[in-house]
Amino acid sequence: MDIVQAGDPVLRRRATEVPLDALASPFVQQLIATMIQTMRAAPGVGLAAPQVGESLRIIVMEDDDETQWAAMSDARRLELGRRRLVLQVVVNPVIELLGEETEEFFEGCLSVDGYRAIVRRAARVRLAGVDEKGEPVNLELEGWPARIAQHECDHLDGLLYVDRMHSLTLTTAANLDRWWKARPAEEVRRALEAG
Ligand code: NI
């Protein structure tokens, strides 16, 4: 499944709530399965339904890939506040920012292929909704998973990270990887800002 890229109006629309009596329909169940498959194939850690062309309020998130985790240094993991997140499907998600604390880190989007920039996000959130079976979901997330949840919920309101990014830090993913080989994130940021 191709991932819709920036410039397609579906990414800028407010997505529609999924009627709960439609949750069990083959259409919605197939859509959720496609989203999970597409996220894993990308690979990515989150995906919203508009990114596969459907303007519906559904997100999937997962950060539990053994290969990726094995390749990540402890320093990088701590820097990111990254922690494992088992597969979550959230239909009609409602996000609540908890507390005043914010974090700045690089993020990217499968719909803005090849770029990264620093985005300030709340450090902790509560995410509520229902899963693919209609069971209630109520998650308290912090660090990297909290960032994923905020990013994916933004998609449902027609927002992309570029609307929130610190634009001086925009970089290609390839350039960021090069910077990162040698330096911690804070130095990368200063260097990008200095031009
Ligand atoms: Ni995205």
Coordinates of N, CA, C and O and ligand atoms in Angstrom, one line a residue:
M1 N 0.9 -1.2 0.0 CA 0.0 0.0 0.0 C 0.9 1.2 0.0 O 1.8 1.4 0.9
D2 N 0.6 2.1 -1.0 CA 1.4 3.4 -1.0 C 1.0 4.3 0.1 O -0.2 4.4 0.4
I3 N 1.9 5.0 0.6 CA 1.6 6.0 1.7 C 1.4 7.4 1.0 O 2.2 7.8 0.2
V4 N 0.3 8.0 1.3 CA -0.1 9.3 0.7 C 1.0 10.3 1.1 O 1.3 10.4 2.3
Q5 N 1.4 11.1 0.2 CA 2.4 12.1 0.4 C 1.8 13.5 0.6 O 0.8 13.8 0.0
A6 N 2.6 14.4 1.3 CA 2.1 15.8 1.5 C 1.8 16.4 0.1 O 2.4 16.2 -0.9
G7 N 0.7 17.1 0.2 CA 0.2 17.7 -1.1 C -1.2 17.1 -1.4 O -2.0 17.7 -2.2
D8 N -1.4 15.9 -0.9 CA -2.7 15.3 -1.1 C -3.7 15.9 -0.1 O -3.4 15.9 1.1
P9 N -4.9 16.4 -0.6 CA -5.8 17.0 0.3 C -6.3 16.1 1.5 O -6.7 16.7 2.5
V10 N -6.3 14.8 1.3 CA -6.7 14.0 2.4 C -5.9 14.2 3.7 O -6.4 14.0 4.8
L11 N -4.7 14.6 3.6 CA -3.9 14.8 4.7 C -4.2 16.1 5.4 O -3.7 16.4 6.5
R12 N -5.0 17.0 4.8 CA -5.3 18.3 5.4 C -6.7 18.4 5.8 O -7.1 19.5 6.3
R13 N -7.5 17.4 5.7 CA -8.9 17.3 6.1 C -9.0 16.9 7.6 O -8.1 16.1 8.0
R14 N -10.0 17.3 8.3 CA -10.3 16.8 9.6 C -11.0 15.4 9.3 O -12.0 15.4 8.7
A15 N -10.4 14.4 9.8 CA -10.9 13.0 9.6 C -12.2 12.8 10.4 O -12.4 13.4 11.4
T16 N -13.1 11.9 9.8 CA -14.4 11.6 10.4 C -14.3 10.6 11.5 O -13.6 9.6 11.3
E17 N -15.1 10.7 12.5 CA -15.2 9.7 13.6 C -15.7 8.4 12.9 O -16.6 8.4 12.0
V18 N -15.3 7.2 13.4 CA -15.8 6.0 13.0 C -17.0 5.6 13.8 O -17.0 5.5 15.0
P19 N -18.2 5.5 13.2 CA -19.4 5.1 13.9 C -19.1 3.7 14.6 O -18.6 2.8 13.9
L20 N -19.4 3.6 15.8 CA -19.0 2.3 16.5 C -19.7 1.1 16.0 O -19.2 0.0 16.0
D21 N -20.9 1.3 15.4 CA -21.6 0.1 14.8 C -20.9 -0.3 13.4 O -21.3 -1.3 12.8
A22 N -20.0 0.5 12.9 CA -19.3 0.2 11.7 C -17.9 -0.5 12.0 O -17.2 -0.9 11.1
L23 N -17.6 -0.5 13.3 CA -16.2 -1.0 13.7 C -16.0 -2.5 13.2 O -14.9 -2.8 12.7
A24 N -17.0 -3.3 13.3 CA -16.8 -4.7 13.0 C -17.0 -5.0 11.5 O -16.8 -6.1 11.0
S25 N -17.3 -3.9 10.7 CA -17.5 -4.1 9.3 C -16.2 -4.6 8.6 O -15.1 -4.2 9.0
P26 N -16.4 -5.4 7.5 CA -15.2 -5.8 6.8 C -14.3 -4.6 6.3 O -13.1 -4.7 6.3
F27 N -15.0 -3.5 5.9 CA -14.2 -2.4 5.5 C -13.3 -1.8 6.5 O -12.1 -1.6 6.3
V28 N -13.8 -1.6 7.7 CA -13.0 -1.0 8.8 C -11.9 -2.0 9.3 O -10.8 -1.6 9.5
Q29 N -12.3 -3.3 9.4 CA -11.4 -4.3 9.8 C -10.2 -4.4 8.8 O -9.1 -4.6 9.2
Q30 N -10.6 -4.4 7.5 CA -9.6 -4.5 6.5 C -8.7 -3.3 6.5 O -7.4 -3.4 6.3
L31 N -9.3 -2.1 6.7 CA -8.5 -0.9 6.8 C -7.5 -0.9 7.9 O -6.3 -0.6 7.7
I32 N -7.9 -1.4 9.1 CA -7.0 -1.5 10.2 C -5.8 -2.5 9.9 O -4.6 -2.2 10.1
A33 N -6.2 -3.6 9.3 CA -5.1 -4.6 8.9 C -4.2 -4.0 7.9 O -2.9 -4.2 8.0
T34 N -4.7 -3.3 7.0 CA -3.8 -2.6 6.0 C -2.9 -1.6 6.6 O -1.7 -1.5 6.2
M35 N -3.4 -0.8 7.6 CA -2.6 0.2 8.2 C -1.5 -0.5 9.0 O -0.3 0.0 8.9
I36 N -1.7 -1.6 9.7 CA -0.7 -2.2 10.5 C 0.4 -2.8 9.5 O 1.6 -2.5 9.7
Q37 N -0.1 -3.4 8.4 CA 0.8 -3.9 7.4 C 1.7 -2.8 6.8 O 2.9 -3.0 6.6
T38 N 1.1 -1.7 6.5 CA 1.8 -0.6 5.8 C 2.8 0.0 6.8 O 3.9 0.3 6.4
M39 N 2.4 0.2 8.0 CA 3.3 0.8 9.0 C 4.5 -0.1 9.2 O 5.7 0.4 9.2
R40 N 4.3 -1.4 9.3 CA 5.4 -2.4 9.5 C 6.3 -2.4 8.2 O 7.6 -2.5 8.4
A41 N 5.7 -2.4 7.1 CA 6.5 -2.5 5.8 C 7.4 -1.2 5.6 O 8.4 -1.3 5.0
A42 N 6.9 -0.1 6.1 CA 7.6 1.2 5.8 C 9.1 1.2 6.0 O 9.8 1.6 5.1
P43 N 9.6 0.9 7.2 CA 8.9 0.7 8.4 C 8.8 2.0 9.2 O 9.5 2.9 9.0
G44 N 7.7 2.0 10.0 CA 7.4 3.2 10.8 C 6.9 2.8 12.1 O 6.6 1.6 12.4
V45 N 6.8 3.8 13.0 CA 6.3 3.5 14.4 C 4.9 4.0 14.6 O 4.3 3.8 15.7
G46 N 4.3 4.6 13.6 CA 2.9 5.0 13.7 C 2.3 5.3 12.3 O 3.1 5.6 11.4
L47 N 1.0 5.2 12.2 CA 0.3 5.6 11.0 C -1.1 6.0 11.3 O -1.8 5.4 12.2
A48 N -1.6 6.9 10.5 CA -3.0 7.4 10.7 C -3.7 7.1 9.4 O -3.1 7.1 8.3
A49 N -5.0 6.8 9.5 CA -5.8 6.3 8.3 C -5.7 7.3 7.1 O -5.6 6.8 6.0
P50 N -5.7 8.6 7.3 CA -5.5 9.5 6.1 C -4.3 9.2 5.3 O -4.2 9.4 4.1
Q51 N -3.3 8.6 6.0 CA -2.0 8.3 5.2 C -2.2 7.1 4.3 O -1.3 6.9 3.4
V52 N -3.3 6.4 4.4 CA -3.5 5.4 3.4 C -4.8 5.8 2.6 O -5.4 5.0 1.9
G53 N -5.1 7.1 2.7 CA -6.2 7.6 1.8 C -7.6 7.6 2.4 O -8.5 8.0 1.7
E54 N -7.7 7.2 3.7 CA -9.1 7.1 4.3 C -9.2 8.2 5.4 O -8.5 8.2 6.4
S55 N -10.2 9.1 5.2 CA -10.3 10.2 6.1 C -11.2 9.8 7.3 O -12.3 10.2 7.5
L56 N -10.6 8.8 8.1 CA -11.3 8.3 9.3 C -10.4 8.4 10.5 O -9.1 8.3 10.3
R57 N -11.0 8.5 11.7 CA -10.2 8.7 12.9 C -9.7 7.4 13.5 O -10.3 6.8 14.4
I58 N -8.6 6.8 12.9 CA -8.0 5.6 13.3 C -6.5 5.8 13.3 O -6.0 6.3 12.3
I59 N -5.8 5.4 14.3 CA -4.4 5.4 14.3 C -3.8 4.0 14.8 O -4.5 3.3 15.5
V60 N -2.6 3.7 14.3 CA -1.9 2.5 14.8 C -0.5 2.9 15.2 O 0.0 3.9 14.6
M61 N 0.0 2.3 16.2 CA 1.3 2.6 16.7 C 2.0 1.4 17.2 O 1.4 0.5 17.7
E62 N 3.3 1.3 16.9 CA 4.1 0.1 17.4 C 5.6 0.5 17.3 O 6.0 1.0 16.3
D63 N 6.2 0.2 18.4 CA 7.7 0.5 18.4 C 8.3 -0.7 19.2 O 8.6 -0.6 20.4
D64 N 8.4 -1.8 18.5 CA 8.7 -3.1 19.2 C 9.5 -4.0 18.3 O 9.5 -5.2 18.4
D65 N 10.3 -3.3 17.3 CA 11.0 -4.1 16.3 C 12.3 -4.5 16.8 O 13.2 -3.7 17.1
E66 N 12.6 -5.9 16.9 CA 13.8 -6.4 17.5 C 15.0 -5.9 16.8 O 16.0 -5.5 17.5
T67 N 15.0 -5.8 15.5 CA 16.2 -5.4 14.7 C 16.5 -4.0 15.0 O 17.7 -3.6 15.3
Q68 N 15.5 -3.1 15.0 CA 15.7 -1.7 15.3 C 16.3 -1.5 16.7 O 17.2 -0.7 16.9
W69 N 15.7 -2.2 17.7 CA 16.1 -2.0 19.1 C 17.5 -2.5 19.3 O 18.3 -1.9 20.0
A70 N 17.9 -3.6 18.6 CA 19.2 -4.2 18.7 C 20.2 -3.2 18.2 O 21.4 -3.1 18.7
A71 N 19.8 -2.5 17.1 CA 20.8 -1.6 16.5 C 21.0 -0.2 17.2 O 21.9 0.5 16.9
M72 N 20.1 0.0 18.2 CA 20.1 1.3 18.8 C 21.0 1.3 20.0 O 20.9 0.4 20.9
S73 N 21.9 2.3 20.1 CA 22.7 2.4 21.3 C 21.9 2.9 22.5 O 20.9 3.5 22.4
D74 N 22.4 2.5 23.7 CA 21.7 3.0 25.0 C 21.6 4.5 25.0 O 20.6 5.1 25.4
A75 N 22.7 5.1 24.6 CA 22.7 6.6 24.6 C 21.6 7.2 23.8 O 20.9 8.1 24.2
R76 N 21.5 6.7 22.6 CA 20.5 7.2 21.7 C 19.0 6.9 22.2 O 18.2 7.7 22.2
R77 N 18.9 5.7 22.8 CA 17.6 5.3 23.4 C 17.2 6.3 24.5 O 16.1 6.8 24.6
L78 N 18.2 6.6 25.4 CA 17.9 7.5 26.5 C 17.6 8.9 26.0 O 16.7 9.6 26.5
E79 N 18.4 9.3 25.0 CA 18.2 10.7 24.4 C 16.8 10.8 23.9 O 16.2 11.9 24.0
L80 N 16.3 9.8 23.2 CA 15.0 9.8 22.6 C 13.9 9.7 23.6 O 12.7 9.9 23.3
G81 N 14.2 9.2 24.8 CA 13.2 8.8 25.7 C 12.4 7.6 25.1 O 11.2 7.4 25.3
R82 N 13.1 6.8 24.3 CA 12.4 5.8 23.6 C 12.2 4.6 24.5 O 13.1 4.2 25.2
R83 N 11.0 4.1 24.4 CA 10.7 2.8 25.1 C 9.8 2.0 24.3 O 9.1 2.5 23.4
R84 N 9.8 0.7 24.6 CA 9.0 -0.2 23.7 C 7.5 0.1 23.8 O 7.0 0.3 24.9
L85 N 6.9 0.0 22.7 CA 5.4 0.2 22.6 C 4.9 -1.0 21.8 O 5.2 -1.1 20.6
V86 N 4.1 -1.8 22.5 CA 3.5 -2.9 21.7 C 2.4 -2.4 20.9 O 1.9 -1.3 21.1
L87 N 2.0 -3.1 19.9 CA 1.0 -2.7 18.9 C -0.3 -2.1 19.6 O -0.8 -2.7 20.5
Q88 N -0.6 -0.9 19.2 CA -1.8 -0.2 19.7 C -2.7 0.2 18.5 O -2.1 0.8 17.6
V89 N -3.9 -0.2 18.5 CA -4.9 0.3 17.5 C -5.9 1.2 18.3 O -6.4 0.8 19.3
V90 N -6.0 2.5 17.9 CA -6.9 3.4 18.6 C -7.9 4.0 17.6 O -7.4 4.7 16.6
V91 N -9.1 3.7 17.8 CA -10.2 4.3 16.9 C -10.8 5.4 17.7 O -11.0 5.3 18.9
N92 N -11.1 6.5 17.0 CA -11.6 7.8 17.6 C -10.8 8.2 18.8 O -11.3 8.5 19.9
P93 N -9.5 8.3 18.6 CA -8.6 8.7 19.8 C -8.9 10.1 20.3 O -9.2 11.0 19.5
V94 N -8.8 10.2 21.6 CA -8.8 11.5 22.2 C -7.6 11.7 23.0 O -7.2 10.8 23.8
I95 N -6.8 12.7 22.7 CA -5.5 12.9 23.4 C -5.6 14.1 24.4 O -6.2 15.1 24.1
E96 N -5.0 13.8 25.5 CA -5.0 14.9 26.6 C -3.5 15.1 26.9 O -2.8 14.1 27.3
L97 N -3.0 16.3 26.9 CA -1.6 16.6 27.3 C -1.6 16.7 28.8 O -2.4 17.4 29.4
L98 N -0.6 15.9 29.4 CA -0.6 15.9 30.9 C 0.6 16.7 31.3 O 1.8 16.5 30.9
G99 N 0.4 17.7 32.1 CA 1.5 18.5 32.7 C 2.0 19.5 31.7 O 1.6 19.6 30.6
E100 N 3.0 20.3 32.2 CA 3.5 21.4 31.5 C 4.8 21.0 30.7 O 5.3 21.7 29.9
E101 N 5.4 19.9 31.1 CA 6.7 19.5 30.6 C 6.7 19.2 29.1 O 5.8 18.5 28.6
T102 N 7.6 19.8 28.4 CA 7.7 19.5 27.0 C 9.1 19.0 26.6 O 10.1 19.1 27.4
E103 N 9.2 18.4 25.5 CA 10.5 17.9 25.0 C 10.6 18.2 23.5 O 9.7 18.3 22.8
E104 N 11.9 18.5 23.1 CA 12.2 18.8 21.7 C 13.0 17.6 21.2 O 14.0 17.2 21.8
F105 N 12.5 17.1 20.0 CA 13.4 16.1 19.4 C 13.0 16.1 17.9 O 12.0 16.6 17.4
F106 N 14.0 15.5 17.1 CA 13.7 15.3 15.7 C 12.6 14.3 15.5 O 12.5 13.3 16.2
E107 N 11.7 14.6 14.5 CA 10.8 13.6 14.1 C 10.6 13.7 12.6 O 11.0 14.7 12.0
G108 N 10.0 12.7 12.0 CA 9.8 12.6 10.6 C 8.4 12.1 10.4 O 7.7 11.8 11.4
C109 N 8.0 11.9 9.2 CA 6.7 11.5 8.8 C 6.7 10.7 7.5 O 7.4 11.1 6.6
L110 N 6.1 9.6 7.5 CA 6.1 8.7 6.3 C 5.4 9.5 5.1 O 5.6 9.1 4.0
S111 N 4.6 10.5 5.4 CA 4.0 11.3 4.4 C 4.8 12.5 3.9 O 4.4 13.3 3.1
V112 N 5.9 12.7 4.6 CA 6.9 13.8 4.2 C 8.2 13.1 4.1 O 9.1 13.3 4.9
D113 N 8.3 12.2 3.1 CA 9.4 11.3 2.9 C 10.7 11.9 2.9 O 10.9 12.8 2.1
G114 N 11.6 11.4 3.7 CA 13.0 11.8 3.6 C 13.5 13.0 4.4 O 14.7 13.4 4.3
Y115 N 12.6 13.6 5.2 CA 13.0 14.8 6.0 C 12.8 14.6 7.5 O 12.0 13.7 7.9
R116 N 13.5 15.4 8.3 CA 13.3 15.4 9.7 C 13.4 16.8 10.2 O 14.1 17.6 9.6
A117 N 12.8 17.1 11.3 CA 13.0 18.5 12.0 C 12.6 18.3 13.4 O 12.0 17.4 13.8
I118 N 13.1 19.3 14.2 CA 12.8 19.3 15.6 C 11.4 19.8 15.9 O 11.0 20.8 15.3
V119 N 10.7 19.1 16.7 CA 9.3 19.5 17.1 C 9.2 19.4 18.6 O 9.7 18.5 19.2
R120 N 8.6 20.5 19.2 CA 8.4 20.5 20.6 C 7.0 19.8 20.9 O 6.0 20.1 20.2
R121 N 7.0 18.8 21.8 CA 5.8 18.1 22.1 C 5.7 17.9 23.6 O 6.7 17.9 24.3
A122 N 4.5 17.7 24.1 CA 4.3 17.4 25.5 C 5.0 16.1 25.8 O 5.0 15.2 25.0
A123 N 5.6 16.1 27.0 CA 6.4 14.9 27.5 C 5.4 13.7 27.8 O 5.8 12.6 27.8
R124 N 4.2 14.1 28.3 CA 3.3 13.0 28.8 C 1.9 13.3 28.2 O 1.4 14.4 28.2
V125 N 1.2 12.2 27.8 CA -0.1 12.4 27.3 C -1.0 11.2 27.8 O -0.5 10.1 28.2
R126 N -2.3 11.4 27.8 CA -3.2 10.3 28.0 C -3.9 10.1 26.7 O -4.3 11.1 26.0
L127 N -4.1 8.9 26.2 CA -4.7 8.6 25.0 C -5.9 7.6 25.2 O -5.7 6.5 25.8
A128 N -7.0 8.1 24.8 CA -8.2 7.2 25.1 C -9.0 7.0 23.7 O -8.8 7.8 22.8
G129 N -9.7 5.9 23.7 CA -10.5 5.6 22.5 C -10.9 4.1 22.6 O -11.1 3.6 23.7
V130 N -11.1 3.5 21.5 CA -11.4 2.0 21.5 C -10.5 1.3 20.6 O -10.0 1.9 19.6
D131 N -10.3 0.1 20.8 CA -9.5 -0.7 19.9 C -10.3 -1.3 18.8 O -11.5 -1.0 18.6
E132 N -9.7 -2.2 18.0 CA -10.4 -2.7 16.8 C -11.6 -3.6 17.1 O -12.5 -3.9 16.3
K133 N -11.6 -4.0 18.4 CA -12.8 -4.9 18.9 C -13.8 -4.0 19.6 O -14.8 -4.6 20.1
G134 N -13.5 -2.7 19.8 CA -14.5 -1.9 20.5 C -14.2 -1.8 22.0 O -14.9 -1.2 22.7
E135 N -13.1 -2.5 22.4 CA -12.7 -2.4 23.8 C -12.1 -1.1 24.1 O -11.3 -0.6 23.3
P136 N -12.3 -0.5 25.3 CA -11.8 0.8 25.7 C -10.2 0.7 25.7 O -9.7 -0.3 26.2
V137 N -9.6 1.8 25.2 CA -8.2 2.0 25.3 C -8.0 3.2 26.2 O -8.7 4.2 26.0
N138 N -7.1 3.1 27.2 CA -6.8 4.2 28.0 C -5.3 4.1 28.4 O -4.9 3.3 29.3
L139 N -4.5 4.9 27.7 CA -3.0 4.7 27.9 C -2.5 6.0 28.4 O -2.8 7.1 28.0
E140 N -1.5 5.9 29.3 CA -0.7 7.0 29.7 C 0.7 6.8 29.1 O 1.3 5.8 29.4
L141 N 1.1 7.7 28.3 CA 2.4 7.6 27.6 C 3.3 8.7 27.9 O 2.9 9.8 28.2
E142 N 4.6 8.4 27.9 CA 5.6 9.4 28.1 C 6.8 9.2 27.2 O 7.0 8.0 26.7
G143 N 7.6 10.2 26.9 CA 8.7 10.1 26.1 C 8.3 9.9 24.6 O 7.4 10.4 24.1
W144 N 9.1 9.0 24.0 CA 8.9 8.7 22.6 C 7.5 8.3 22.2 O 6.8 8.8 21.3
P145 N 6.9 7.3 22.9 CA 5.5 6.9 22.6 C 4.5 8.1 22.7 O 3.5 8.2 21.9
A146 N 4.7 9.0 23.7 CA 3.9 10.2 23.8 C 4.0 11.1 22.5 O 3.0 11.6 22.0
R147 N 5.2 11.2 22.0 CA 5.4 11.9 20.8 C 4.7 11.2 19.6 O 4.1 11.9 18.8
I148 N 4.8 9.9 19.5 CA 4.1 9.2 18.4 C 2.6 9.5 18.5 O 2.0 9.8 17.4
A149 N 2.0 9.4 19.7 CA 0.6 9.6 19.8 C 0.2 11.0 19.4 O -0.8 11.2 18.7
Q150 N 1.0 12.0 19.8 CA 0.6 13.4 19.4 C 0.7 13.6 17.9 O -0.1 14.2 17.3
H151 N 1.8 13.0 17.3 CA 2.0 13.1 15.8 C 0.8 12.5 15.1 O 0.3 13.0 14.1
E152 N 0.4 11.2 15.5 CA -0.6 10.5 14.8 C -2.0 11.2 15.0 O -2.8 11.3 14.0
C153 N -2.3 11.7 16.2 CA -3.5 12.4 16.4 C -3.6 13.7 15.6 O -4.6 14.1 15.1
D154 N -2.4 14.4 15.4 CA -2.4 15.6 14.6 C -2.9 15.2 13.1 O -3.6 16.0 12.5
H155 N -2.5 14.1 12.6 CA -2.9 13.7 11.3 C -4.4 13.7 11.1 O -4.9 14.0 10.1
L156 N -5.1 13.3 12.2 CA -6.6 13.2 12.1 C -7.2 14.6 12.1 O -8.4 14.7 11.7
D157 N -6.4 15.6 12.5 CA -6.9 17.0 12.4 C -6.3 17.8 11.2 O -6.4 19.0 11.2
G158 N -5.7 17.0 10.3 CA -5.2 17.7 9.1 C -3.9 18.4 9.3 O -3.5 19.2 8.5
L159 N -3.2 18.0 10.4 CA -1.9 18.7 10.7 C -0.7 17.7 10.4 O -0.8 16.5 10.7
L160 N 0.4 18.3 9.9 CA 1.6 17.6 9.7 C 2.7 18.2 10.7 O 2.5 19.3 11.1
Y161 N 3.7 17.4 10.9 CA 4.7 17.9 11.9 C 5.4 19.2 11.4 O 5.8 20.0 12.1
V162 N 5.4 19.4 10.0 CA 6.0 20.6 9.5 C 5.2 21.9 9.9 O 5.8 23.0 9.9
D163 N 4.0 21.7 10.4 CA 3.2 22.8 10.9 C 3.7 23.2 12.3 O 3.4 24.3 12.7
R164 N 4.4 22.3 12.9 CA 4.8 22.6 14.3 C 6.3 22.6 14.4 O 6.9 22.9 15.5
M165 N 7.0 22.3 13.4 CA 8.5 22.2 13.5 C 9.2 23.5 13.7 O 8.7 24.6 13.4
H166 N 10.4 23.3 14.3 CA 11.3 24.4 14.4 C 12.1 24.5 13.0 O 12.9 23.6 12.7
S167 N 11.6 25.4 12.1 CA 12.0 25.2 10.7 C 13.5 25.3 10.4 O 14.0 24.8 9.4
L168 N 14.2 26.0 11.3 CA 15.7 26.1 11.0 C 16.4 24.7 11.2 O 17.5 24.6 10.7
T169 N 15.7 23.8 11.8 CA 16.3 22.5 12.0 C 15.9 21.4 10.9 O 16.3 20.3 11.0
L170 N 15.2 21.9 9.9 CA 14.8 20.9 8.8 C 16.0 20.4 8.2 O 16.9 21.1 7.8
T171 N 16.0 19.1 8.0 CA 17.2 18.4 7.4 C 16.7 17.2 6.7 O 15.6 16.6 7.0
T172 N 17.4 16.7 5.7 CA 17.1 15.4 5.1 C 17.4 14.4 6.1 O 18.3 14.6 7.0
A173 N 16.8 13.2 6.0 CA 17.1 12.1 6.9 C 18.5 11.7 6.7 O 19.2 11.3 7.7
A174 N 19.0 11.7 5.5 CA 20.3 11.3 5.2 C 21.4 12.2 5.9 O 22.3 11.7 6.5
N175 N 21.1 13.5 5.8 CA 22.1 14.4 6.5 C 22.0 14.2 8.0 O 23.1 14.3 8.6
L176 N 20.8 14.0 8.5 CA 20.7 13.8 10.0 C 21.5 12.6 10.4 O 22.2 12.6 11.4
D177 N 21.4 11.5 9.7 CA 22.2 10.3 10.0 C 23.7 10.6 10.0 O 24.4 10.1 10.9
R178 N 24.1 11.4 9.1 CA 25.5 11.7 9.0 C 26.0 12.5 10.2 O 27.0 12.2 10.8
W179 N 25.1 13.5 10.6 CA 25.4 14.3 11.8 C 25.5 13.4 13.0 O 26.3 13.6 13.9
W180 N 24.5 12.5 13.1 CA 24.3 11.8 14.3 C 25.5 10.8 14.6 O 25.7 10.3 15.7
K181 N 26.1 10.4 13.5 CA 27.2 9.4 13.7 C 28.2 10.0 14.7 O 28.9 9.3 15.4
A182 N 28.4 11.3 14.6 CA 29.4 11.9 15.4 C 29.0 12.7 16.7 O 29.7 12.9 17.6
R183 N 27.7 13.1 16.7 CA 27.3 14.1 17.7 C 26.0 13.8 18.4 O 25.1 13.2 17.8
P184 N 25.9 14.3 19.6 CA 24.6 14.2 20.3 C 23.6 15.2 19.7 O 24.0 16.2 19.0
A185 N 22.3 15.0 19.9 CA 21.3 15.8 19.3 C 21.4 17.3 19.5 O 21.1 18.1 18.6
E186 N 21.8 17.6 20.7 CA 21.8 19.1 21.0 C 22.9 19.8 20.2 O 22.6 20.9 19.7
E187 N 24.0 19.1 19.9 CA 25.0 19.7 19.1 C 24.5 19.7 17.6 O 24.8 20.7 16.9
V188 N 23.8 18.7 17.2 CA 23.3 18.7 15.8 C 22.3 19.9 15.6 O 22.4 20.6 14.7
R189 N 21.5 20.1 16.6 CA 20.6 21.2 16.6 C 21.3 22.6 16.5 O 21.0 23.4 15.6
R190 N 22.3 22.7 17.3 CA 23.0 24.0 17.3 C 23.7 24.2 15.9 O 23.7 25.3 15.4
A191 N 24.3 23.1 15.4 CA 24.9 23.3 14.1 C 24.0 23.6 13.0 O 24.2 24.5 12.1
L192 N 22.8 23.0 13.0 CA 21.8 23.3 12.0 C 21.3 24.7 12.1 O 21.1 25.4 11.1
E193 N 21.1 25.2 13.3 CA 20.6 26.5 13.5 C 21.6 27.6 13.1 O 21.3 28.6 12.6
A194 N 22.9 27.2 13.3 CA 24.0 28.2 12.9 C 24.2 28.3 11.4 O 24.7 29.3 10.9
G195 N 23.7 27.3 10.7 CA 23.7 27.3 9.2 C 25.2 27.0 8.7 O 26.1 26.8 9.4
Ligands
NI1 NI 3.2 11.2 10.1

